[in-house]
Coordinates of C-alpha atoms and ligand atoms in Angstrom, one line a residue:
X220 CA -131.5 -4.2 -13.0
X221 CA -127.9 -4.1 -14.0
X222 CA -127.5 -0.8 -12.2
X223 CA -128.8 -1.9 -8.9
X224 CA -127.1 -5.1 -9.0
X225 CA -123.9 -3.2 -9.5
X226 CA -124.7 -0.8 -6.7
X227 CA -125.3 -3.8 -4.5
X228 CA -122.0 -5.4 -5.2
X229 CA -120.2 -2.1 -4.6
X230 CA -121.9 -1.7 -1.3
X231 CA -121.2 -5.3 -0.5
X232 CA -117.5 -4.8 -1.2
X233 CA -117.4 -1.7 0.8
X234 CA -119.2 -3.3 3.7
X235 CA -116.8 -6.2 3.6
X236 CA -113.8 -3.9 3.7
X237 CA -115.3 -2.1 6.7
X238 CA -116.2 -5.5 8.0
X239 CA -119.7 -4.3 9.0
X240 CA -122.6 -6.5 8.7
X241 CA -125.5 -5.5 6.5
X242 CA -127.8 -7.4 8.7
X243 CA -131.3 -6.3 9.8
X244 CA -130.0 -5.5 13.2
X245 CA -132.8 -3.0 13.7
X246 CA -133.9 -3.6 17.3
X247 CA -136.9 -5.7 16.4
X248 CA -138.0 -9.1 17.7
X249 CA -136.1 -8.7 21.0
X250 CA -138.5 -11.4 22.3
X251 CA -140.0 -14.2 20.1
X252 CA -142.5 -12.7 17.7
X253 CA -146.2 -13.4 18.5
X254 CA -149.1 -13.3 16.1
X255 CA -151.4 -15.1 13.7
X256 CA -150.5 -16.7 10.4
X257 CA -152.9 -18.1 7.8
X258 CA -151.1 -21.1 6.5
X259 CA -151.5 -24.1 8.7
X260 CA -155.3 -23.6 9.1
X261 CA -156.3 -22.0 5.8
X262 CA -153.6 -23.2 3.4
X263 CA -154.1 -22.2 -0.3
X264 CA -157.9 -22.1 -0.3
X265 CA -158.6 -19.6 -3.2
X266 CA -162.2 -20.7 -3.8
X267 CA -164.0 -17.6 -2.6
X268 CA -167.0 -18.4 -4.7
X269 CA -167.8 -21.6 -2.9
X270 CA -166.1 -21.0 0.4
X271 CA -166.1 -17.3 1.1
X272 CA -165.6 -17.7 4.8
X273 CA -162.4 -19.7 4.6
X274 CA -160.7 -18.6 1.4
X275 CA -157.5 -16.5 1.4
X276 CA -159.0 -13.0 1.0
X277 CA -158.8 -9.6 2.6
X278 CA -162.1 -10.4 4.4
X279 CA -160.4 -13.3 6.3
X280 CA -157.5 -11.2 7.5
X281 CA -159.8 -8.3 8.5
X282 CA -162.0 -10.6 10.5
X283 CA -159.0 -12.1 12.2
X284 CA -157.6 -8.7 13.0
X285 CA -160.9 -7.7 14.6
X286 CA -161.0 -10.9 16.7
X287 CA -157.3 -10.5 17.8
X288 CA -158.4 -7.3 19.5
X289 CA -161.9 -8.1 20.7
X290 CA -161.1 -11.6 22.0
X291 CA -158.1 -10.5 24.0
X292 CA -155.2 -12.0 21.9
X293 CA -153.7 -8.6 21.2
X294 CA -153.7 -7.8 24.9
X295 CA -152.0 -11.1 25.6
X296 CA -149.2 -10.1 23.3
X297 CA -150.1 -11.5 19.9
X298 CA -149.6 -8.4 17.8
X299 CA -149.0 -9.6 14.2
X300 CA -151.5 -10.6 11.4
X301 CA -149.6 -12.2 8.5
X302 CA -150.5 -13.3 5.0
X303 CA -149.0 -16.6 3.9
X304 CA -148.8 -18.1 0.4
X305 CA -151.6 -17.5 -2.2
X306 CA -152.3 -13.8 -1.7
X307 CA -150.7 -12.9 -5.0
X308 CA -152.0 -12.4 -8.5
X309 CA -150.4 -15.0 -10.9
X310 CA -148.7 -12.2 -12.8
X311 CA -146.8 -9.0 -11.8
X312 CA -148.4 -5.7 -12.7
X313 CA -147.4 -3.7 -15.9
X314 CA -145.0 -1.7 -13.7
X315 CA -143.3 -5.0 -12.7
X316 CA -144.6 -4.8 -9.1
X317 CA -146.2 -7.5 -7.2
X318 CA -149.9 -7.2 -6.8
X319 CA -152.6 -9.2 -5.0
X320 CA -155.3 -11.3 -6.5
X321 CA -157.8 -8.7 -7.6
X322 CA -160.9 -10.7 -6.8
X323 CA -159.8 -11.8 -3.3
X324 CA -158.0 -8.6 -2.3
X325 CA -160.1 -5.9 -4.2
X326 CA -159.1 -3.1 -1.8
X327 CA -155.4 -3.8 -2.3
X328 CA -152.6 -4.6 0.2
X329 CA -152.0 -1.1 1.3
X330 CA -155.6 -0.9 2.4
X331 CA -155.4 -4.2 4.2
X332 CA -152.2 -3.0 5.9
X333 CA -153.9 0.2 7.0
X334 CA -156.9 -1.8 8.4
X335 CA -154.6 -4.0 10.4
X336 CA -152.6 -1.1 11.7
X337 CA -155.8 0.7 12.6
X338 CA -156.5 -2.2 15.0
X339 CA -153.1 -1.6 16.6
X340 CA -151.6 -4.7 15.0
X341 CA -148.6 -5.3 12.8
X342 CA -148.9 -6.5 9.2
X343 CA -146.9 -9.4 7.8
X344 CA -146.5 -10.6 4.2
X345 CA -145.2 -13.8 2.6
X346 CA -142.9 -14.2 -0.4
X347 CA -140.3 -16.6 -1.7
X348 CA -136.7 -16.4 -2.6
X349 CA -137.1 -18.1 -5.9
X350 CA -138.8 -18.0 -9.3
X351 CA -142.2 -18.9 -7.7
X352 CA -143.7 -19.2 -4.3
X353 CA -144.4 -22.7 -3.1
X354 CA -147.9 -22.5 -4.5
X355 CA -146.7 -21.2 -7.9
X356 CA -147.2 -17.4 -7.6
X357 CA -144.4 -15.0 -8.6
X358 CA -141.3 -15.1 -6.5
X359 CA -138.9 -12.3 -5.8
X360 CA -135.9 -13.6 -7.8
X361 CA -134.7 -10.8 -10.1
X362 CA -137.0 -8.3 -8.5
X363 CA -135.5 -8.0 -5.0
X364 CA -135.0 -4.3 -4.8
X365 CA -138.4 -3.5 -6.2
X366 CA -140.2 -6.0 -4.0
X367 CA -138.5 -4.8 -0.9
X368 CA -139.5 -1.3 -1.7
X369 CA -143.1 -2.4 -2.5
X370 CA -143.3 -4.0 0.9
X371 CA -142.0 -0.8 2.5
X372 CA -144.6 1.2 0.5
X373 CA -147.3 -1.1 1.8
X374 CA -146.0 -0.5 5.4
X375 CA -145.2 -4.1 5.9
X376 CA -143.8 -5.0 9.4
X377 CA -142.8 -8.6 8.9
X378 CA -141.7 -10.6 5.9
X379 CA -141.7 -14.4 5.7
X380 CA -139.5 -15.4 2.9
X381 CA -139.9 -19.0 1.8
X382 CA -137.5 -21.0 -0.4
X383 CA -139.3 -23.0 -3.0
X384 CA -138.2 -22.9 -6.7
X385 CA -134.7 -21.7 -5.8
X386 CA -131.2 -23.3 -5.5
X387 CA -130.3 -23.8 -1.8
X388 CA -126.7 -23.2 -2.8
X389 CA -127.6 -19.6 -3.8
X390 CA -129.4 -18.8 -0.6
X391 CA -126.2 -17.8 1.3
X392 CA -126.1 -14.9 -1.2
X393 CA -129.8 -14.4 -1.9
X394 CA -131.2 -14.2 1.6
X395 CA -128.7 -11.6 2.7
X396 CA -129.2 -9.7 -0.5
X397 CA -132.9 -9.4 0.2
X398 CA -132.2 -8.5 3.8
X399 CA -129.9 -5.7 2.5
X400 CA -132.7 -4.3 0.3
X401 CA -135.2 -4.5 3.2
X402 CA -132.8 -2.6 5.3
X403 CA -132.2 0.0 2.6
X404 CA -135.9 0.9 2.5
X405 CA -135.4 2.3 6.0
X406 CA -138.6 0.7 7.1
X407 CA -137.9 -1.7 10.0
X408 CA -139.3 -5.1 9.2
X409 CA -138.9 -8.4 10.9
X410 CA -137.3 -10.9 8.5
X411 CA -138.4 -14.5 8.7
X412 CA -136.2 -16.9 6.7
X413 CA -136.6 -20.5 5.4
X414 CA -133.0 -20.5 4.4
X415 CA -131.5 -23.2 6.7
X416 CA -134.5 -25.6 6.2
X417 CA -134.0 -25.8 2.4
X418 CA -130.2 -26.3 2.8
X419 CA -130.7 -29.0 5.4
X420 CA -133.0 -31.0 3.3
X421 CA -130.5 -30.7 0.5
X422 CA -127.8 -32.1 2.8
X423 CA -126.0 -28.8 3.1
X424 CA -124.7 -27.4 6.4
X425 CA -126.3 -24.0 7.1
X426 CA -124.1 -21.1 7.9
X427 CA -126.0 -20.4 11.1
X428 CA -123.7 -17.6 12.2
X429 CA -124.6 -15.6 9.2
X430 CA -128.2 -16.7 9.2
X431 CA -128.7 -15.5 12.8
X432 CA -127.1 -12.2 11.9
X433 CA -129.4 -11.6 8.9
X434 CA -132.7 -13.0 10.0
X435 CA -134.8 -12.4 13.0
X436 CA -136.2 -16.0 12.9
X437 CA -135.6 -18.9 10.7
X438 CA -137.1 -22.3 10.0
X439 CA -135.0 -25.4 10.3
X440 CA -137.4 -28.3 10.2
X441 CA -140.5 -29.5 8.3
X442 CA -143.8 -27.6 8.1
X443 CA -146.0 -28.4 11.1
X444 CA -149.1 -30.5 10.3
X445 CA -152.3 -30.8 12.3
X446 CA -151.2 -33.8 14.4
X447 CA -149.5 -34.7 17.7
X448 CA -147.1 -36.8 15.7
X449 CA -146.0 -33.7 13.9
X450 CA -145.6 -31.7 17.1
X451 CA -143.5 -34.5 18.7
X452 CA -141.3 -34.8 15.6
X453 CA -140.5 -31.1 16.0
X454 CA -139.9 -31.5 19.7
X455 CA -137.5 -34.4 19.0
X456 CA -135.7 -32.4 16.3
X457 CA -135.2 -29.5 18.7
X458 CA -134.0 -31.8 21.5
X459 CA -131.7 -33.9 19.4
X460 CA -130.1 -30.8 17.8
X461 CA -130.1 -28.5 20.9
X462 CA -126.4 -28.1 21.1
X463 CA -126.4 -26.5 17.6
X464 CA -129.7 -24.6 18.0
X465 CA -129.7 -23.2 21.6
X466 CA -126.7 -20.9 21.1
X467 CA -128.3 -19.3 18.0
X468 CA -131.3 -18.0 19.9
X469 CA -131.5 -14.7 21.7
X470 CA -133.0 -11.3 21.6
X471 CA -133.4 -10.4 17.9
X472 CA -132.8 -13.9 16.5
X473 CA -134.8 -17.1 17.0
X474 CA -135.2 -20.6 15.8
X475 CA -138.7 -21.1 14.4
X476 CA -140.3 -24.5 14.9
X477 CA -143.4 -23.3 13.0
X478 CA -146.9 -22.4 14.0
X479 CA -149.1 -23.3 17.0
X480 CA -151.9 -25.6 15.8
X481 CA -153.8 -25.2 19.1
X482 CA -157.6 -25.0 18.5
X483 CA -157.6 -26.9 15.2
X484 CA -158.6 -30.5 14.7
X485 CA -155.6 -32.6 15.5
X486 CA -154.6 -32.0 19.1
X487 CA -156.4 -33.0 22.3
X488 CA -156.7 -30.7 25.2
X489 CA -153.6 -32.1 26.9
X490 CA -151.6 -32.1 23.7
X491 CA -152.6 -28.5 23.1
X492 CA -151.2 -27.6 26.5
X493 CA -148.1 -29.5 25.7
X494 CA -147.5 -27.6 22.5
X495 CA -148.0 -24.3 24.2
X496 CA -145.6 -25.1 27.1
X497 CA -143.0 -26.6 24.8
X498 CA -143.0 -23.7 22.4
X499 CA -142.8 -21.4 25.4
X500 CA -139.8 -23.1 26.9
X501 CA -138.1 -23.4 23.5
X502 CA -138.3 -19.6 23.2
X503 CA -140.1 -20.2 20.0
X504 CA -142.2 -17.6 18.0
X505 CA -145.8 -18.0 19.1
X506 CA -147.6 -17.8 15.7
X507 CA -151.2 -19.1 16.0
X508 CA -152.9 -20.6 12.9
X509 CA -156.4 -21.2 13.9
X510 CA -159.9 -19.9 13.1
X511 CA -160.5 -17.3 15.8
X512 CA -164.2 -17.2 14.9
X513 CA -164.8 -20.7 16.0
X514 CA -162.0 -21.6 18.5
X515 CA -163.3 -23.3 21.6
X516 CA -162.9 -21.3 24.9
X517 CA -160.5 -23.9 26.5
X518 CA -158.1 -23.6 23.6
X519 CA -158.3 -19.8 23.6
X520 CA -157.4 -20.0 27.3
X521 CA -154.3 -22.1 26.6
X522 CA -153.2 -19.6 23.9
X523 CA -153.8 -16.7 26.3
X524 CA -152.2 -18.1 29.4
X525 CA -150.2 -15.1 30.5
X526 CA -147.8 -16.9 32.8
X527 CA -146.7 -19.3 30.1
X528 CA -146.4 -16.4 27.6
X529 CA -144.2 -14.6 30.1
X530 CA -141.8 -17.5 30.1
X531 CA -141.7 -17.4 26.3
X532 CA -141.2 -13.7 26.2
X533 CA -138.7 -13.6 29.1
X534 CA -136.1 -10.8 28.4
X535 CA -133.1 -13.1 28.8
X536 CA -134.3 -14.8 25.6
X537 CA -132.6 -18.2 26.3
X538 CA -133.9 -21.2 24.5
X539 CA -134.7 -24.1 26.8
X540 CA -132.8 -27.4 27.0
X541 CA -133.9 -31.0 27.2
X542 CA -132.1 -32.3 30.3
X543 CA -133.8 -35.6 30.7
X544 CA -135.4 -38.2 28.4
X545 CA -136.3 -41.6 29.5
X546 CA -139.2 -44.0 29.2
X547 CA -141.4 -41.5 27.5
X548 CA -140.8 -38.7 30.0
X549 CA -138.8 -35.6 29.2
X550 CA -137.8 -32.6 31.3
X551 CA -136.9 -29.3 29.7
X552 CA -135.5 -26.3 31.6
X553 CA -135.1 -22.6 30.6
X554 CA -133.4 -19.9 32.7
X555 CA -135.6 -16.9 33.2
X556 CA -135.7 -13.7 35.3
X557 CA -135.5 -12.8 38.2
X558 CA -131.9 -13.6 39.0
X559 CA -130.2 -13.6 42.4
X560 CA -126.6 -12.7 41.8
X561 CA -125.4 -15.1 39.0
X562 CA -128.2 -17.6 39.7
X563 CA -131.4 -17.7 37.6
X564 CA -135.0 -18.5 38.2
X565 CA -136.1 -21.5 36.0
X566 CA -139.0 -22.6 33.9
X567 CA -139.4 -26.4 33.9
X568 CA -141.6 -28.5 31.6
X569 CA -142.2 -32.1 32.4
X570 CA -143.6 -33.7 29.2
X571 CA -145.2 -37.1 29.3
X572 CA -145.2 -38.9 25.9
X573 CA -146.4 -42.2 27.4
X574 CA -149.7 -43.5 26.3
X575 CA -150.6 -45.7 29.3
X576 CA -153.9 -44.3 30.4
X577 CA -153.0 -42.9 33.8
X578 CA -150.9 -39.9 34.8
X579 CA -147.2 -40.6 35.4
X580 CA -145.8 -39.5 38.7
X581 CA -142.4 -37.8 38.2
X582 CA -140.1 -37.0 41.1
X583 CA -137.0 -34.9 40.6
X584 CA -134.7 -33.3 43.2
X585 CA -134.3 -29.6 42.3
X586 CA -130.5 -29.8 42.3
X587 CA -130.7 -32.6 39.7
X588 CA -132.5 -30.1 37.5
X589 CA -129.6 -27.7 38.0
X590 CA -131.6 -25.6 40.5
X591 CA -129.0 -25.3 43.2
X592 CA -129.5 -21.9 44.9
X593 CA -128.9 -22.0 48.6
X594 CA -131.9 -19.8 49.1
X595 CA -134.3 -22.2 47.4
X596 CA -137.2 -21.5 45.0
X597 CA -140.8 -20.6 45.1
X598 CA -142.5 -23.1 42.8
X599 CA -145.7 -22.5 40.8
X600 CA -147.6 -24.5 38.3
X601 CA -148.4 -22.4 35.2
X602 CA -151.2 -24.3 33.4
X603 CA -153.5 -24.3 36.4
X604 CA -152.0 -21.2 38.1
X605 CA -151.4 -23.0 41.4
X606 CA -148.7 -22.3 44.0
X607 CA -146.8 -25.4 45.0
X608 CA -144.8 -23.5 47.5
X609 CA -141.3 -23.1 48.7
X610 CA -138.7 -25.8 47.9
X611 CA -135.1 -25.9 48.9
X612 CA -132.5 -27.3 46.5
X613 CA -132.4 -30.5 48.4
X614 CA -136.1 -31.1 48.1
X615 CA -137.8 -32.7 45.1
X616 CA -140.6 -31.6 42.9
X617 CA -143.3 -34.3 42.5
X618 CA -145.8 -34.0 39.8
X619 CA -148.5 -36.1 38.1
X620 CA -148.3 -35.6 34.4
X621 CA -151.2 -36.7 32.1
X622 CA -150.5 -38.9 29.1
X623 CA -149.4 -36.8 26.1
X624 CA -149.6 -33.8 28.5
X625 CA -147.3 -31.5 30.5
X626 CA -146.8 -29.9 33.8
X627 CA -145.1 -26.5 33.6
X628 CA -143.5 -24.9 36.6
X629 CA -141.9 -21.6 37.3
X630 CA -139.2 -21.9 40.0
X631 CA -138.6 -18.3 41.2
X632 CA -135.3 -17.9 43.0
X633 CA -135.6 -16.6 46.5
X634 CA -133.4 -13.8 47.7
X635 CA -133.6 -14.1 51.5
X636 CA -133.0 -17.4 53.2
X637 CA -136.4 -18.5 54.5
X638 CA -136.9 -19.0 58.3
X639 CA -136.7 -22.7 59.0
X640 CA -137.9 -23.6 62.5
Ligands
NAG722 C1 -130.2 -1.3 8.8 O1 -129.0 -1.8 9.3 C2 -128.3 -1.0 10.2 C3 -127.0 -1.7 10.5 O2 -127.2 -3.0 11.0 C4 -129.2 -0.8 11.4 O3 -128.5 0.1 12.4 C5 -130.5 -0.2 11.0 O4 -131.4 -0.1 12.1 C6 -131.2 -1.0 9.9 N1 -132.4 -0.4 9.5 C7 -133.5 -1.0 9.2 C8 -134.6 -0.2 8.7 O5 -133.6 -2.2 9.2
NAG723 C1 -135.3 -19.6 -12.3 O1 -135.5 -19.1 -13.6 C2 -134.2 -18.8 -14.3 C3 -134.6 -18.1 -15.6 O2 -135.6 -18.7 -16.3 C4 -133.6 -20.2 -14.5 O3 -132.3 -20.0 -15.2 C5 -133.3 -20.9 -13.2 O4 -132.8 -22.1 -13.4 C6 -134.6 -21.0 -12.4 N1 -134.3 -21.5 -11.1 C7 -134.8 -22.6 -10.6 C8 -134.4 -23.0 -9.2 O5 -135.5 -23.3 -11.2

C-alpha cells in the first residue's frame, strides 16, 4: 500500500508540473449514457430465498440483459446494464479483492460481465468511495488501486462510485485518485461520481471544474424516489441552478439527475411522458430502473420514443434551459442540430404542472423563445409524432398541455426561405 501510494503521489507531482490532467478523458460518454440500473426499482432486496424473482442476483441482471435486446431497448440506444449497491459479499476475499455475494452471484462477476457483453451490452458496477457502501458492504477506501484493477479484470465498462461513509472534504482528493487508478488499468470505463452531491449536502461548494474533468457524469441532487413530487423537485433544482449546471454539461461530461422511474408505480402516463421529455431536454443520462419483465406497453413506448431520444443524444450535447416559469407552466429549450450558419434548431418542452383538470392552452411567439431565424422552422410534436408544420419567427406555437404533462416540439431550422404567396 505504501508503495503505490508513493507512486501515486510521484505521478501526481509530475502531472502537476507538466500541468496535464489525469482525467478520464478517454473519448467515452460523448452523448449522455443510456442504460438500465437496478437501484430505484429493486433496491437492496437480498432475500433470494423468499423473493427469487426480484432479489439482487445474477439472474436478475441476466434477465434484464435478455429483455434489453429482445424488447428493443438496445436498438433504441440503451446499451448498459449496471449493478447498484448490495451485489457484494460482506467481506473481501483472502487476496483482499472484492467479491460478490456467493449465493446470489454464484457464477461470479466476470461470468456476468461476459454474459452481458455477449448480448452486445456494456456492463456497469457500483462501489463507494468510503469505508462502506451505503448499504454497508466493503467500500474502496484503502484498496483503490486493487479495486480499479479488479474492475478492469472483470471487463467493467462503467463505474458508479457513491459517497457514503466517507468525508466529503476528502473527495476532492479521493475521486480523482480513483479516476487515476481506473485510467491506469488502460481499460476505458465511464466514471459516474456522487462527489458534488455529498459536498453540497455538507454545505461545501463543489469544485465543478475539476469534477467535470474527472467524471463523465455526476450526481448533484437527492436520489430519485417513485413519485411525481420527487421528479418535480429534481426539475426545480435543475431550473433553479441552471446557470451553474448548464455550462458543465457537454460531450464526455454530464449532470446526472438520477434514474428514469417510468413504468414503475408512482407516475401516471402523462407524468411519465413528462419525465422522459424533461430528462431528454436536460441532456441527462437516460438510466431506466424498471422491471422490464412486467412493464406496460405504453411505458415501454415512452422509453423507446426515438425522436425524443434523438434530442437527448444530440451531438451538440447542450443541456436545456428553463426560459419561462409562471402560473404552473414552464418552457424549456435546447439547441440541437441541424444548424443553418450560426443558428440552431431547437427542442422545446412545455411542461404543465397545474392540477386543474383540463389542458392548459399555451401560446408563445417563436421569437420570444429565442427562435429568430429569418427562414423559419418546421415544427413537429415528438410524443405523438405529429407534424405541426412551418412557422415563421413571427408566428406563435399554440399547444394544449395536459395537467402534469408535456408537449415536446422539435423546431428544425429551414435553410431556404419558403415561398409565401
Ligand atoms: C487515460 O488518460 C489519458 C489522458 O487523459 C487519455 O488519453 C486516455 O485515453 C485515458 N485512458 C483510459 C483507459 O481511460
Ligand atoms: C474509515 O475508517 C478509518 C479507519 O478505521 C477511520 O479512521 C475513518 O474515520 C473512517 N472514515 C469515516 C468517514 O468514517
